[in-house]
mmCIF file of C-alpha atoms in Angstrom:
data_model
loop_
_atom_site.group_PDB
_atom_site.id
_atom_site.type_symbol
_atom_site.label_atom_id
_atom_site.label_comp_id
_atom_site.label_asym_id
_atom_site.label_seq_id
_atom_site.Cartn_x
_atom_site.Cartn_y
_atom_site.Cartn_z
ATOM 1 C CA UNK N 1 -49.575 -5.113 -38.852
ATOM 2 C CA UNK N 2 -52.442 -2.750 -39.444
ATOM 3 C CA UNK N 3 -55.899 -3.180 -40.848
ATOM 4 C CA UNK N 4 -54.932 -1.884 -44.280
ATOM 5 C CA UNK N 5 -51.688 -3.858 -44.615
ATOM 6 C CA UNK N 6 -53.487 -6.430 -46.760
ATOM 7 C CA UNK N 7 -54.507 -3.783 -49.267
ATOM 8 C CA UNK N 8 -51.379 -1.645 -49.436
ATOM 9 C CA UNK N 9 -48.016 -3.148 -50.287
ATOM 10 C CA UNK N 10 -45.178 -2.030 -48.087
ATOM 11 C CA UNK N 11 -42.164 -0.769 -49.986
ATOM 12 C CA UNK N 12 -38.722 -1.143 -48.607
ATOM 13 C CA UNK N 13 -36.908 2.148 -48.108
ATOM 14 C CA UNK N 14 -34.160 0.732 -50.298
ATOM 15 C CA UNK N 15 -36.496 0.104 -53.216
ATOM 16 C CA UNK N 16 -37.393 3.258 -55.201
ATOM 17 C CA UNK N 17 -40.943 3.909 -56.321
ATOM 18 C CA UNK N 18 -41.659 2.538 -59.794
ATOM 19 C CA UNK N 19 -41.738 5.057 -62.634
ATOM 20 C CA UNK N 20 -45.154 5.263 -64.239
ATOM 21 C CA UNK N 21 -45.672 6.162 -67.881
ATOM 22 C CA UNK N 22 -48.202 9.020 -67.807
ATOM 23 C CA UNK N 23 -48.227 9.709 -71.552
ATOM 24 C CA UNK N 24 -51.136 7.427 -72.673
ATOM 25 C CA UNK N 25 -53.440 8.704 -69.944
ATOM 26 C CA UNK N 26 -52.488 12.311 -70.731
ATOM 27 C CA UNK N 27 -53.288 11.771 -74.425
ATOM 28 C CA UNK N 28 -56.668 10.249 -73.602
ATOM 29 C CA UNK N 29 -57.565 13.154 -71.324
ATOM 30 C CA UNK N 30 -56.518 15.761 -73.897
ATOM 31 C CA UNK N 31 -58.555 14.049 -76.637
ATOM 32 C CA UNK N 32 -61.658 14.039 -74.425
ATOM 33 C CA UNK N 33 -61.139 17.688 -73.417
ATOM 34 C CA UNK N 34 -60.777 18.761 -77.049
ATOM 35 C CA UNK N 35 -63.963 16.855 -77.913
ATOM 36 C CA UNK N 36 -65.902 18.513 -75.102
ATOM 37 C CA UNK N 37 -64.627 21.975 -76.069
ATOM 38 C CA UNK N 38 -65.195 21.601 -79.816
ATOM 39 C CA UNK N 39 -68.677 20.120 -79.416
ATOM 40 C CA UNK N 40 -69.675 22.966 -77.129
ATOM 41 C CA UNK N 41 -68.091 25.875 -79.015
ATOM 42 C CA UNK N 42 -68.040 24.788 -82.663
ATOM 43 C CA UNK N 43 -71.218 22.642 -82.760
ATOM 44 C CA UNK N 44 -69.559 19.422 -83.913
ATOM 45 C CA UNK N 45 -70.781 15.964 -82.948
ATOM 46 C CA UNK N 46 -69.500 12.438 -82.461
ATOM 47 C CA UNK N 47 -65.764 11.972 -82.773
ATOM 48 C CA UNK N 48 -65.460 14.714 -85.374
ATOM 49 C CA UNK N 49 -63.693 17.952 -84.482
ATOM 50 C CA UNK N 50 -63.536 21.179 -86.451
ATOM 51 C CA UNK N 51 -60.397 21.544 -88.632
ATOM 52 C CA UNK N 52 -58.804 24.106 -86.306
ATOM 53 C CA UNK N 53 -59.251 21.975 -83.161
ATOM 54 C CA UNK N 54 -58.196 18.839 -85.029
ATOM 55 C CA UNK N 55 -54.968 20.494 -86.230
ATOM 56 C CA UNK N 56 -54.125 21.682 -82.712
ATOM 57 C CA UNK N 57 -54.947 18.238 -81.288
ATOM 58 C CA UNK N 58 -52.654 16.493 -83.784
ATOM 59 C CA UNK N 59 -49.877 18.966 -82.964
ATOM 60 C CA UNK N 60 -50.376 18.317 -79.247
ATOM 61 C CA UNK N 61 -50.241 14.535 -79.730
ATOM 62 C CA UNK N 62 -47.005 14.830 -81.713
ATOM 63 C CA UNK N 63 -45.415 17.157 -79.179
ATOM 64 C CA UNK N 64 -46.378 14.895 -76.270
ATOM 65 C CA UNK N 65 -44.464 12.037 -77.885
ATOM 66 C CA UNK N 66 -41.401 14.289 -78.221
ATOM 67 C CA UNK N 67 -41.610 15.805 -74.736
ATOM 68 C CA UNK N 68 -38.150 16.525 -73.274
ATOM 69 C CA UNK N 69 -39.314 15.234 -69.866
ATOM 70 C CA UNK N 70 -39.935 11.754 -71.268
ATOM 71 C CA UNK N 71 -42.497 9.467 -69.659
ATOM 72 C CA UNK N 72 -42.464 11.309 -66.335
ATOM 73 C CA UNK N 73 -43.693 14.537 -67.880
ATOM 74 C CA UNK N 74 -45.840 17.096 -66.080
ATOM 75 C CA UNK N 75 -49.321 17.882 -67.344
ATOM 76 C CA UNK N 76 -49.141 19.832 -70.598
ATOM 77 C CA UNK N 77 -51.516 22.628 -69.621
ATOM 78 C CA UNK N 78 -49.462 23.511 -66.516
ATOM 79 C CA UNK N 79 -45.973 22.843 -67.899
ATOM 80 C CA UNK N 80 -43.461 25.670 -67.497
ATOM 81 C CA UNK N 81 -41.601 24.792 -70.710
ATOM 82 C CA UNK N 82 -44.336 24.243 -73.314
ATOM 83 C CA UNK N 83 -43.353 22.445 -76.496
ATOM 84 C CA UNK N 84 -45.719 24.415 -78.743
ATOM 85 C CA UNK N 85 -45.283 27.837 -80.260
ATOM 86 C CA UNK N 86 -46.692 30.743 -78.282
ATOM 87 C CA UNK N 87 -49.983 31.022 -80.220
ATOM 88 C CA UNK N 88 -50.561 27.265 -80.031
ATOM 89 C CA UNK N 89 -49.762 27.224 -76.319
ATOM 90 C CA UNK N 90 -52.296 29.976 -75.658
ATOM 91 C CA UNK N 91 -54.947 28.182 -77.747
ATOM 92 C CA UNK N 92 -54.184 24.834 -76.062
ATOM 93 C CA UNK N 93 -54.425 26.272 -72.561
ATOM 94 C CA UNK N 94 -57.648 28.100 -73.489
ATOM 95 C CA UNK N 95 -59.216 24.851 -74.690
ATOM 96 C CA UNK N 96 -58.108 22.956 -71.593
ATOM 97 C CA UNK N 97 -59.404 25.731 -69.314
ATOM 98 C CA UNK N 98 -62.764 26.116 -71.073
ATOM 99 C CA UNK N 99 -63.432 22.376 -71.186
ATOM 100 C CA UNK N 100 -63.231 21.905 -67.388
ATOM 101 C CA UNK N 101 -66.955 22.218 -66.691
ATOM 102 C CA UNK N 102 -67.876 19.884 -69.529
ATOM 103 C CA UNK N 103 -65.215 17.381 -68.472
ATOM 104 C CA UNK N 104 -66.592 17.442 -64.919
ATOM 105 C CA UNK N 105 -70.108 16.711 -66.190
ATOM 106 C CA UNK N 106 -69.264 14.188 -68.943
ATOM 107 C CA UNK N 107 -66.133 12.466 -67.600
ATOM 108 C CA UNK N 108 -66.097 13.040 -63.819
ATOM 109 C CA UNK N 109 -63.585 10.309 -62.908
ATOM 110 C CA UNK N 110 -61.115 11.494 -65.537
ATOM 111 C CA UNK N 111 -61.597 15.072 -64.345
ATOM 112 C CA UNK N 112 -60.947 14.139 -60.709
ATOM 113 C CA UNK N 113 -57.811 12.168 -61.619
ATOM 114 C CA UNK N 114 -56.524 15.138 -63.616
ATOM 115 C CA UNK N 115 -57.221 17.534 -60.735
ATOM 116 C CA UNK N 116 -55.401 15.262 -58.275
ATOM 117 C CA UNK N 117 -52.392 15.181 -60.604
ATOM 118 C CA UNK N 118 -52.437 18.990 -60.852
ATOM 119 C CA UNK N 119 -52.505 19.298 -57.079
ATOM 120 C CA UNK N 120 -49.727 16.723 -56.799
ATOM 121 C CA UNK N 121 -47.492 18.656 -59.180
ATOM 122 C CA UNK N 122 -48.260 21.919 -57.367
ATOM 123 C CA UNK N 123 -47.404 20.299 -54.021
ATOM 124 C CA UNK N 124 -44.186 18.816 -55.390
ATOM 125 C CA UNK N 125 -43.196 22.184 -56.861
ATOM 126 C CA UNK N 126 -43.887 23.910 -53.548
ATOM 127 C CA UNK N 127 -41.775 21.361 -51.639
ATOM 128 C CA UNK N 128 -38.902 21.776 -54.118
ATOM 129 C CA UNK N 129 -38.960 25.556 -53.752
ATOM 130 C CA UNK N 130 -38.905 25.240 -49.938
ATOM 131 C CA UNK N 131 -35.748 23.081 -50.072
ATOM 132 C CA UNK N 132 -33.804 25.753 -51.968
#
């Protein structure tokens, strides 16, 4: 029994890891990123977004609900099979990329969690390619 055994539950090898629904957290992060981007580039304020960003955000929210990966989906801005059309995918990825600095300054914990997830998916992808 180690020092940290009180804090970390031991899982039996027979028991699989629980599946976590990542969709609500993904939606929250995307909403915040769109807000940061639109406020910085289109001079909006509060919860209001410009019509173009709002339309793309609503499309993204709808597509997330209909994701073919289900609740264990990868992050939308690094997904290999995007649900949007090509123009929308490019615009979505541009917004997510350009909002990184603002997300780091305004929502640092959310930014760090998102980065850790990105690294986790990259690591998992690398391990899967090594097995083949």
